[in-house]
């Protein structure tokens, strides 16, 4: 069955063919096979060559890409859609200051300046949304060193075969230098505009045909132009056609400026009402002013004139000031020359710069010798000034201080002869000099002014007055002595004659009263006796008020104590104390009388005005002086006010005492203050006699 089935489906027909035919087919088949093999080998070699060529091309392209990527002058980065860096070149790293590895760990969001981040993210979102295919922007990166760098960023999106976003290609160009230039240009523009607008000098810029192109606010102020008139002026005014400028003779200067020269105009008075109040301009304001103008051209690098600029300054106030200065200078010259005081103006080196006629008169300088004096004399080298000891004061003036020299007797001929200058002899003179420095704006001394006054006549007059005062004081002292002597004589007469007579009369009345028996008559005699007693007491008080008759017998201290106790009989609340040390000198009788009078006046003032409960007088000798101290615990006073306003109270008590003590060669010291009591000290040197007063 198996053989039948095989034979049924695999029937083979065997035919016997000749060998030549078989060989033929074998050759044909072999040839075809060989051709196919050869064709396959050729095609395989060709394919290998193409693959090799394509591989070389790809390698070369990759090398060019890498070279372009790595060596590009701009920063290039491949950035993932989340902002992280995939690949970037060294230039990008150099721009931001990070290393390559550090950048791979960063995102563009981290290094973008916060103020630019939102704008950058918005642009990225538009790329992802397919609204744009790329974008460019100027933004700032924050460098690793925290510095800020400006870049120009160009970003494109790369998508895969499915159209999905794969990554971004970012190209970054460092534009910091350009930004700096732009900022400098902007600042320059701002500075230029500020210069134009804030300049106090009028600036007007003209085109080459003379038309007014640009002006500033100072220009409008200078010519008194309002905004409407200024706008019209830019359209109509042409400086080359200005008839007033032509009539003032300014047109040649204007033309020189348009020819490229730097020109200074002479000062001129320009009347804006003449030029600008015309039908062409019709400016309702304008003004007349004095002007100083400078004109120059603005040229390009090739020297071609592009604009012509005129800068004008309002010279009106300055001219008025110059006129005032001229008048002031004229007045100064008159004052300087006609001054009765000698005036010298010294240079900082001590040499005379200028003198007036009063100087020549004061120092006996003749007109012909004045130039020689000005040339040779130097106050800082004056030997006589050195000898007088006033050179330090003069040096202070040259160092910038105001100085008043002491009044000195100056010998002008000595100085002139030292300079080798023959000048008429002049007498020695008393000079009062004042020196003050003249300084510039920086405080530097530029000159020193010496004003000298001849006070010789005044000094002579003062000497006469001093002599008269000395004589008057001597007369006053003599008058005081005579007065004290007369007081002592009158007091002695009252004590020896009147006092004794009254005492005897009262004794007689007492005897008469004792002997009479008539009561009425006895009462009358008692009244007379009491009257005599009162008169005797008043006479005794008068004697003590005039002088103590017994002072020469009982001494100065005892006389003071006796007088004080007599004065205080009616005022027992005041405690009086006298402390008398051993006096180590003999006191002249007249001097004793003057000192007693002074103490008496001091105590009288104390008892009347001080409201003191305790008064102490101390006599002592200290350091060659006789010293008398009167001290109380009363209300006190202001010594300066009392001594300075003696007339306000109508009396000269303390002042007179002070003068008397001064005449004796002594002094009066007062130490007091309100509510702090008072201490008054009189002192006079040992050996003082009233003979020294004459």
XYZ file of C-alpha atoms in Angstrom:
694
model
C 0.000 0.000 0.000
C 2.813 2.267 0.790
C 4.462 1.490 -2.558
C 1.229 2.030 -4.419
C 0.658 5.368 -2.762
C 4.224 6.535 -3.467
C 4.030 5.400 -7.026
C 0.685 7.091 -7.430
C 1.955 10.530 -6.331
C 5.621 10.280 -7.299
C 5.547 8.857 -10.719
C 8.953 9.268 -12.334
C 9.514 9.225 -15.906
C 12.944 8.255 -16.910
C 14.164 9.393 -20.235
C 17.551 8.633 -21.473
C 19.325 11.787 -22.867
C 22.561 12.100 -24.571
C 25.668 13.202 -22.701
C 26.286 16.256 -24.907
C 22.934 17.662 -24.031
C 23.577 17.128 -20.351
C 26.927 18.835 -20.587
C 25.369 21.754 -22.376
C 22.831 22.316 -19.618
C 25.464 21.887 -17.012
C 27.542 24.573 -18.681
C 24.566 26.881 -19.025
C 23.575 26.436 -15.436
C 27.178 26.887 -14.283
C 27.566 30.034 -16.331
C 24.394 31.524 -14.908
C 25.425 30.591 -11.396
C 28.886 32.036 -11.919
C 27.394 35.261 -13.287
C 25.099 35.469 -10.324
C 28.016 34.912 -7.940
C 30.133 37.517 -9.738
C 27.232 39.960 -9.709
C 26.695 39.383 -6.007
C 30.413 39.903 -5.297
C 30.493 43.117 -7.335
C 27.292 44.399 -5.684
C 28.668 43.485 -2.227
C 31.899 45.366 -2.902
C 29.986 48.352 -4.178
C 27.762 48.254 -1.112
C 30.761 48.119 1.204
C 32.265 51.149 -0.553
C 29.033 53.093 -0.205
C 28.811 52.111 3.467
C 32.420 53.163 3.981
C 31.842 56.467 2.182
C 28.652 57.131 4.134
C 30.355 56.226 7.400
C 33.236 58.590 6.617
C 30.745 61.323 5.755
C 28.880 60.753 9.034
C 32.129 60.797 10.997
C 33.228 63.985 9.247
C 29.811 65.570 9.862
C 29.954 64.520 13.519
C 33.470 65.985 13.793
C 32.308 69.233 12.195
C 29.314 69.319 14.526
C 31.479 68.750 17.561
C 33.986 71.360 16.419
C 31.166 73.793 15.747
C 29.516 72.986 19.071
C 32.661 73.105 21.158
C 34.558 75.881 19.409
C 31.662 78.203 18.691
C 32.134 81.837 19.746
C 28.681 81.706 21.323
C 27.347 79.474 24.065
C 25.328 76.458 22.839
C 23.321 74.166 25.061
C 20.816 71.351 24.670
C 18.225 71.789 27.367
C 15.604 69.289 28.454
C 11.978 70.332 28.616
C 12.234 70.555 32.418
C 15.039 73.129 32.134
C 17.997 70.875 32.970
C 21.066 70.936 30.764
C 21.767 67.885 28.578
C 24.776 69.074 26.671
C 26.573 72.430 26.507
C 29.822 73.789 25.180
C 32.699 75.423 27.031
C 31.757 78.918 25.867
C 28.416 78.603 27.644
C 30.253 77.540 30.798
C 32.661 80.471 30.455
C 29.784 82.922 30.119
C 28.092 81.835 33.360
C 31.312 80.976 35.210
C 30.415 77.365 36.092
C 32.275 74.182 35.140
C 30.737 71.701 32.709
C 29.803 69.243 35.479
C 28.327 72.026 37.636
C 26.159 73.160 34.738
C 24.811 69.639 34.187
C 23.552 69.752 37.767
C 21.790 73.120 37.199
C 18.678 74.277 35.367
C 18.336 77.409 33.280
C 15.751 78.639 35.818
C 18.387 78.664 38.552
C 20.884 80.844 36.704
C 18.305 83.208 35.157
C 17.862 86.610 36.813
C 14.548 86.701 38.734
C 13.390 89.775 36.834
C 13.773 87.943 33.480
C 12.576 84.449 34.490
C 8.841 84.872 33.924
C 9.358 86.311 30.453
C 11.671 83.399 29.592
C 9.219 80.786 30.919
C 6.354 82.332 28.936
C 8.384 82.063 25.738
C 9.262 78.414 26.515
C 5.601 77.609 27.059
C 4.700 79.082 23.682
C 7.301 76.758 22.092
C 5.831 73.740 23.876
C 2.307 74.780 22.859
C 3.404 74.948 19.230
C 2.581 78.646 18.944
C 6.129 79.515 17.890
C 9.032 77.519 16.552
C 11.732 79.628 18.212
C 12.220 82.821 20.197
C 14.948 85.324 20.975
C 15.300 87.652 23.948
C 17.821 89.631 25.902
C 18.101 88.412 29.459
C 20.429 88.307 32.423
C 22.243 85.339 33.903
C 23.528 85.204 37.463
C 27.129 84.044 37.312
C 28.743 81.738 39.841
C 30.563 84.766 41.355
C 27.127 86.455 41.803
C 27.882 88.881 39.019
C 25.244 89.772 36.437
C 25.862 89.198 32.740
C 23.635 90.193 29.830
C 23.115 87.665 26.986
C 21.143 87.420 23.768
C 19.288 84.077 23.960
C 17.891 82.219 20.921
C 15.919 79.031 21.611
C 14.475 76.414 19.178
C 12.511 73.244 19.956
C 13.641 69.807 18.668
C 10.860 67.174 18.283
C 11.047 63.373 17.752
C 9.533 61.366 14.848
C 6.166 61.412 16.565
C 6.180 65.185 16.799
C 6.661 65.222 20.560
C 9.001 67.791 22.172
C 12.383 66.234 22.878
C 14.712 69.084 23.904
C 15.652 72.695 23.212
C 18.626 74.110 21.423
C 19.755 77.334 23.151
C 22.277 79.701 21.639
C 23.671 82.353 24.031
C 25.687 85.409 22.991
C 27.450 87.553 25.610
C 26.216 91.117 25.042
C 27.441 92.650 28.306
C 29.913 94.850 26.504
C 27.218 96.019 24.116
C 24.909 96.648 27.047
C 27.631 98.671 28.732
C 28.101 100.669 25.573
C 24.340 101.147 25.277
C 24.166 102.175 28.945
C 27.068 104.534 28.418
C 25.331 105.955 25.374
C 22.093 106.248 27.297
C 23.866 107.949 30.198
C 25.688 110.141 27.711
C 22.381 111.055 26.134
C 20.870 111.734 29.539
C 23.932 113.762 30.518
C 23.761 115.671 27.272
C 20.085 116.406 27.750
C 20.706 117.366 31.385
C 23.608 119.543 30.267
C 21.423 121.199 27.699
C 18.400 121.696 29.924
C 20.179 122.519 33.176
C 22.957 124.609 31.725
C 22.820 128.217 32.930
C 24.365 129.131 29.592
C 22.116 129.561 26.570
C 22.832 126.900 23.908
C 21.505 127.120 20.372
C 22.326 124.602 17.642
C 21.937 125.572 13.994
C 21.950 123.560 10.807
C 24.389 124.483 8.051
C 21.814 126.737 6.376
C 21.496 128.797 9.593
C 18.131 127.405 10.717
C 17.667 127.047 14.465
C 17.448 123.314 15.314
C 17.820 122.857 19.078
C 17.703 125.231 22.055
C 17.651 124.823 25.808
C 15.699 126.466 28.599
C 18.464 128.977 29.256
C 18.029 130.217 25.691
C 14.354 130.911 26.326
C 15.174 132.641 29.609
C 17.929 134.698 28.021
C 15.710 136.174 25.348
C 12.471 136.115 27.342
C 10.668 133.619 25.100
C 7.527 131.747 26.023
C 6.851 128.202 24.760
C 4.697 129.248 21.815
C 7.222 131.794 20.629
C 10.051 129.273 21.031
C 8.237 126.694 18.891
C 7.691 129.274 16.151
C 11.279 130.409 16.398
C 12.582 126.932 15.515
C 10.663 127.100 12.270
C 11.404 130.677 11.239
C 14.580 132.037 12.826
C 17.789 131.934 10.776
C 20.890 133.374 12.407
C 22.461 134.145 9.026
C 19.534 136.460 8.297
C 19.466 138.252 11.680
C 19.477 141.941 10.773
C 20.117 143.125 14.337
C 23.218 140.889 14.532
C 24.336 142.388 11.243
C 23.791 145.950 12.507
C 25.762 145.140 15.675
C 28.692 143.986 13.554
C 28.377 140.355 14.654
C 27.827 138.760 11.260
C 31.570 138.275 10.504
C 31.902 136.307 13.742
C 28.824 134.231 12.901
C 30.164 133.454 9.439
C 33.527 132.405 10.915
C 31.713 129.947 13.185
C 29.901 128.495 10.155
C 33.282 128.216 8.460
C 34.540 125.970 11.264
C 36.385 128.466 13.468
C 36.142 128.755 17.237
C 34.973 132.340 17.725
C 34.541 134.590 20.767
C 32.126 137.433 20.155
C 32.688 140.844 21.696
C 30.174 141.631 24.422
C 27.067 143.163 22.919
C 23.656 144.410 23.957
C 20.951 142.447 22.159
C 17.394 143.711 22.080
C 14.981 140.791 21.779
C 12.116 143.227 21.294
C 13.790 144.488 18.128
C 14.180 141.089 16.423
C 11.487 138.924 17.974
C 8.611 141.413 18.126
C 8.170 141.335 14.390
C 5.322 139.954 12.239
C 7.480 136.901 11.569
C 7.856 135.927 15.221
C 5.339 138.048 17.150
C 6.809 137.210 20.559
C 4.914 139.111 23.270
C 7.700 138.787 25.831
C 11.399 139.090 24.808
C 13.929 141.284 26.623
C 16.970 143.457 26.236
C 20.226 142.129 27.703
C 24.003 142.200 27.540
C 25.423 138.963 26.075
C 28.780 137.208 25.800
C 28.726 134.557 23.005
C 31.073 131.852 21.780
C 30.511 130.065 18.463
C 32.029 126.826 17.186
C 31.223 124.022 14.762
C 30.401 120.364 15.431
C 32.304 118.122 12.982
C 32.339 114.426 12.139
C 35.433 112.196 11.998
C 36.261 113.370 8.486
C 36.147 117.004 9.622
C 32.886 117.771 7.831
C 30.803 120.414 9.592
C 27.464 118.991 10.712
C 26.124 121.644 13.093
C 27.063 125.089 14.381
C 26.670 125.807 18.095
C 26.410 129.174 19.834
C 26.739 129.371 23.613
C 25.581 132.671 25.058
C 25.829 133.932 28.615
C 23.636 136.627 30.085
C 26.157 139.267 30.981
C 23.642 141.841 32.209
C 23.973 141.220 35.949
C 27.719 140.746 35.674
C 28.010 143.994 33.765
C 25.960 145.720 36.420
C 28.178 144.068 39.020
C 31.300 145.162 37.167
C 29.926 148.662 37.049
C 29.205 148.477 40.774
C 32.698 147.062 41.371
C 34.189 149.844 39.307
C 32.281 152.407 41.327
C 33.264 150.585 44.529
C 36.872 150.550 43.376
C 36.616 154.252 42.695
C 35.186 154.861 46.157
C 37.906 152.672 47.638
C 40.570 154.674 45.861
C 39.085 157.907 47.172
C 38.842 156.423 50.673
C 42.343 154.983 50.417
C 43.959 158.156 49.163
C 41.985 160.621 51.277
C 42.079 158.611 54.505
C 43.729 160.511 57.366
C 45.026 157.141 58.604
C 48.162 155.581 57.179
C 47.278 152.487 55.137
C 49.780 149.916 53.900
C 48.864 146.815 51.912
C 51.472 144.061 52.156
C 51.998 141.043 49.934
C 52.134 137.634 51.687
C 55.955 137.806 51.589
C 55.961 141.012 53.691
C 56.732 143.488 50.928
C 54.638 146.612 50.478
C 52.212 146.486 47.582
C 50.442 149.805 48.026
C 50.460 152.806 50.379
C 48.456 156.024 50.622
C 49.537 159.623 51.037
C 48.879 159.512 54.792
C 51.588 156.833 55.055
C 54.079 159.083 53.322
C 53.175 161.970 55.595
C 53.337 159.865 58.758
C 56.723 158.321 58.033
C 58.283 161.268 56.249
C 58.652 159.445 52.924
C 59.244 161.765 50.006
C 57.607 161.163 46.630
C 60.952 160.496 44.968
C 61.994 157.896 47.569
C 58.647 156.047 47.628
C 59.551 153.574 44.800
C 62.752 152.706 46.673
C 60.809 152.152 49.908
C 58.302 149.910 48.129
C 61.147 147.935 46.600
C 63.348 147.508 49.682
C 61.120 147.550 52.758
C 59.879 144.245 54.179
C 57.963 144.375 57.445
C 58.880 140.760 58.246
C 62.561 141.782 58.160
C 62.282 145.090 60.051
C 64.919 145.052 62.841
C 63.230 147.843 64.786
C 59.967 145.844 64.773
C 61.962 142.899 66.136
C 63.512 145.006 68.868
C 60.103 146.359 69.875
C 58.910 142.753 70.391
C 55.879 143.010 68.100
C 57.102 140.698 65.335
C 55.102 137.678 66.692
C 51.896 139.738 66.462
C 52.680 140.797 62.902
C 53.395 137.175 61.952
C 49.957 136.256 63.329
C 48.386 138.731 60.895
C 50.294 137.146 58.002
C 49.039 133.752 59.218
C 45.414 134.855 58.961
C 44.503 136.518 62.287
C 43.206 140.016 63.032
C 45.770 141.778 65.221
C 45.764 144.974 67.263
C 49.313 146.058 68.054
C 50.082 147.697 71.384
C 50.654 151.429 71.306
C 54.357 151.873 70.626
C 56.812 154.697 70.129
C 58.299 154.139 66.701
C 61.370 155.776 65.206
C 60.821 156.040 61.426
C 64.260 157.521 60.576
C 65.998 154.464 62.031
C 64.164 152.135 59.628
C 64.714 154.381 56.627
C 68.424 154.686 57.328
C 68.700 150.908 57.737
C 67.271 150.567 54.231
C 69.822 153.015 52.904
C 67.087 155.523 52.036
C 67.683 159.201 52.647
C 64.421 160.683 53.929
C 63.620 163.894 55.780
C 64.037 163.467 59.525
C 60.818 163.071 61.454
C 60.277 163.048 65.192
C 59.486 159.881 67.055
C 55.798 159.141 67.071
C 53.340 157.104 69.066
C 51.559 154.719 66.723
C 48.396 152.632 67.152
C 48.283 149.938 64.439
C 45.658 147.419 63.365
C 46.502 144.577 60.973
C 44.034 142.276 59.284
C 44.489 139.670 56.534
C 42.617 139.649 53.225
C 41.760 136.087 52.155
C 40.539 134.500 48.938
C 37.663 132.031 48.616
C 39.858 129.139 49.797
C 40.927 130.979 52.948
C 44.443 131.694 51.697
C 45.946 135.020 52.773
C 46.547 137.139 49.659
C 47.452 140.398 51.394
C 47.691 142.033 54.807
C 46.350 145.521 55.499
C 48.110 147.667 58.102
C 46.136 150.703 59.303
C 48.192 153.034 61.456
C 47.058 156.051 63.436
C 49.392 158.721 64.720
C 48.264 159.197 68.321
C 51.227 161.285 69.425
C 49.044 164.301 70.128
C 46.562 162.128 71.966
C 49.343 160.554 74.027
C 50.626 164.003 74.934
C 47.097 165.044 75.845
C 46.628 161.859 77.860
C 49.894 162.552 79.647
C 48.662 166.011 80.509
C 45.347 164.579 81.680
C 47.200 161.955 83.731
C 49.320 164.698 85.296
C 46.176 166.694 86.030
C 44.519 163.609 87.521
C 47.562 162.951 89.667
C 47.502 166.534 90.871
C 43.747 166.334 91.466
C 44.175 163.113 93.418
C 46.930 164.726 95.423
C 44.694 167.717 96.074
C 41.804 165.407 96.945
C 44.018 163.473 99.337
C 45.267 166.676 100.857
C 41.674 167.788 101.133
C 40.822 164.566 102.928
C 43.723 165.103 105.319
C 42.740 168.706 105.934
C 39.155 167.553 106.404
C 40.230 164.885 108.900
C 42.438 167.374 110.722
C 39.572 169.849 110.867
C 37.242 167.088 112.029
C 39.707 166.243 114.826
C 40.024 169.926 115.777
C 36.261 170.445 115.798
C 35.730 167.178 117.689
C 38.424 168.161 120.206
C 36.862 171.612 120.661
C 33.432 170.082 121.126
C 34.814 167.517 123.544
C 37.066 169.865 125.515
C 34.957 173.010 125.523
C 31.309 172.409 124.738
C 31.186 168.963 126.345
C 32.900 170.099 129.513
C 30.816 173.276 129.682
C 27.629 171.247 129.391
C 28.837 168.849 132.064
C 29.671 171.721 134.459
C 26.321 173.405 133.826
C 24.500 170.156 134.585
C 26.447 169.729 137.835
C 25.495 173.290 138.825
C 21.864 172.554 137.995
C 21.980 169.397 140.106
C 23.359 171.464 143.020
C 20.671 174.093 142.520
C 17.960 171.421 142.435
C 19.282 169.977 145.654
C 19.293 173.377 147.385
C 15.849 174.656 146.278
C 12.673 173.844 148.168
C 10.177 175.129 145.585
C 8.667 172.076 143.859
C 7.648 173.914 140.701
C 11.030 175.522 140.341
C 12.694 172.140 141.024
C 10.668 170.561 138.189
C 11.724 173.300 135.812
C 15.329 172.804 136.809
C 14.947 169.019 136.236
C 13.634 169.670 132.738
C 16.617 171.911 132.014
C 18.954 169.255 133.432
C 17.469 166.579 131.196
C 17.766 168.883 128.209
C 21.413 169.499 129.084
C 21.925 165.718 129.457
C 20.374 165.088 126.047
C 22.458 167.877 124.520
C 25.576 166.408 126.133
C 24.826 162.949 124.657
C 24.150 164.385 121.207
C 27.351 166.397 121.459
C 29.238 163.206 122.398
C 27.689 161.380 119.408
C 28.625 164.305 117.166
C 32.163 164.158 118.477
C 32.375 160.448 117.667
C 30.804 161.085 114.239
C 33.472 163.646 113.481
C 36.469 161.875 114.965
C 37.549 160.098 118.071
C 39.389 162.686 120.159
C 41.083 159.966 122.155
C 42.207 157.881 119.129
C 45.807 159.048 119.418
C 45.821 158.077 123.105
C 43.860 154.788 123.062
C 44.821 153.556 119.575
C 43.023 152.814 116.288
C 41.424 149.562 117.420
C 40.122 150.982 120.691
C 38.757 154.060 118.881
C 36.917 151.815 116.400
C 35.472 149.696 119.227
C 34.439 152.769 121.244
C 32.737 154.322 118.207
C 30.954 151.100 117.274
C 29.658 150.528 120.803
C 28.362 154.087 120.909
C 26.560 153.550 117.561
C 25.020 150.271 118.718
C 23.575 151.548 122.005
C 20.169 151.797 120.346
C 20.550 148.449 118.509
C 21.436 145.781 121.087
C 20.569 142.879 118.708
C 23.832 143.335 116.774
C 26.883 141.588 118.242
C 30.063 143.544 117.566
C 33.504 141.959 117.897
C 36.924 143.571 117.551
C 39.996 141.361 117.087
C 43.262 143.308 117.245
C 46.532 141.468 116.737
C 49.813 143.060 117.640
C 50.477 145.740 115.054
C 54.060 145.453 113.890
C 54.352 148.997 112.540
C 53.953 152.607 113.597
C 50.895 154.267 112.063
C 51.111 157.920 111.106
C 48.494 160.074 112.887
C 46.948 161.306 109.626
C 47.000 157.785 108.173
C 45.309 156.555 111.343
C 42.651 159.202 110.905
C 41.991 158.189 107.267
C 41.811 154.485 108.173
C 39.463 155.292 111.073
C 37.248 157.287 108.736
C 37.179 154.436 106.193
C 36.287 151.863 108.864
C 33.648 154.185 110.267
C 32.020 154.570 106.818
C 32.124 150.804 106.217
C 30.526 150.094 109.592
C 27.923 152.808 109.067
C 26.854 151.137 105.787
C 26.841 147.737 107.509
C 24.717 148.901 110.462
C 22.241 150.686 108.133
C 21.848 148.275 105.222
C 23.292 144.811 105.923
C 20.630 143.713 108.480
C 23.426 141.683 110.097
C 23.272 140.084 113.543
C 27.050 139.831 113.869
C 29.770 142.256 112.818
C 33.493 141.620 113.238
C 36.471 143.955 112.733
C 39.988 142.506 112.675
C 43.266 144.461 112.645
C 46.412 142.544 111.742
C 49.724 142.708 109.932
C 50.145 140.202 107.093
C 53.010 139.901 104.596
C 54.277 143.432 105.099
C 50.822 145.010 105.097
C 48.511 146.503 107.666
C 45.193 144.803 107.041
C 41.752 145.783 108.425
C 38.904 143.317 107.764
C 35.236 144.218 108.264
C 33.009 141.120 108.114
C 29.249 140.649 108.614
C 26.637 137.914 108.165
C 24.069 140.207 106.545
C 22.123 140.117 103.279
C 25.167 140.757 101.090
C 25.195 142.392 97.637
C 26.740 142.239 94.152
C 30.038 144.185 94.383
C 30.427 144.615 90.621
C 26.980 146.139 90.228
C 27.383 148.412 93.246
C 30.860 149.611 92.263
C 29.858 149.972 88.622
C 26.697 151.978 89.323
C 27.664 154.231 92.198
C 25.530 157.025 90.800
C 22.357 154.963 90.837
C 22.138 155.291 94.630
C 23.332 158.863 94.646
C 26.464 158.058 96.708
C 30.103 157.248 96.229
C 30.884 155.659 99.641
C 32.669 152.474 98.597
C 34.129 154.169 95.536
C 35.579 156.990 97.698
C 37.055 154.501 100.154
C 38.630 152.532 97.273
C 40.099 155.743 95.813
C 41.535 156.805 99.182
C 43.126 153.387 99.672
C 44.586 153.510 96.157
C 46.071 156.961 96.848
C 47.736 155.490 99.937
C 49.254 152.712 97.802
C 46.863 150.176 99.270
C 43.645 148.583 98.109
C 40.096 147.690 99.067
C 38.814 144.164 98.387
C 35.112 143.321 98.585
C 33.899 139.735 98.759
C 30.148 139.428 98.836
C 27.144 137.893 97.163
C 23.400 138.189 97.748
C 22.352 136.394 100.987
C 25.956 135.387 101.724
C 27.172 138.224 103.942
C 30.060 140.550 103.127
C 33.802 140.718 103.810
C 35.693 143.974 103.086
C 39.457 144.085 103.422
C 41.537 147.286 103.495
C 45.278 146.835 103.215
C 48.146 149.289 103.093
C 51.924 148.569 102.994
C 54.079 149.105 106.088
C 55.741 152.469 106.330
C 53.016 154.315 104.420
C 52.594 157.913 105.535
C 50.295 160.643 104.388
C 53.369 162.426 103.125
C 53.237 160.124 100.100
C 49.967 161.693 99.069
C 51.457 165.122 98.350
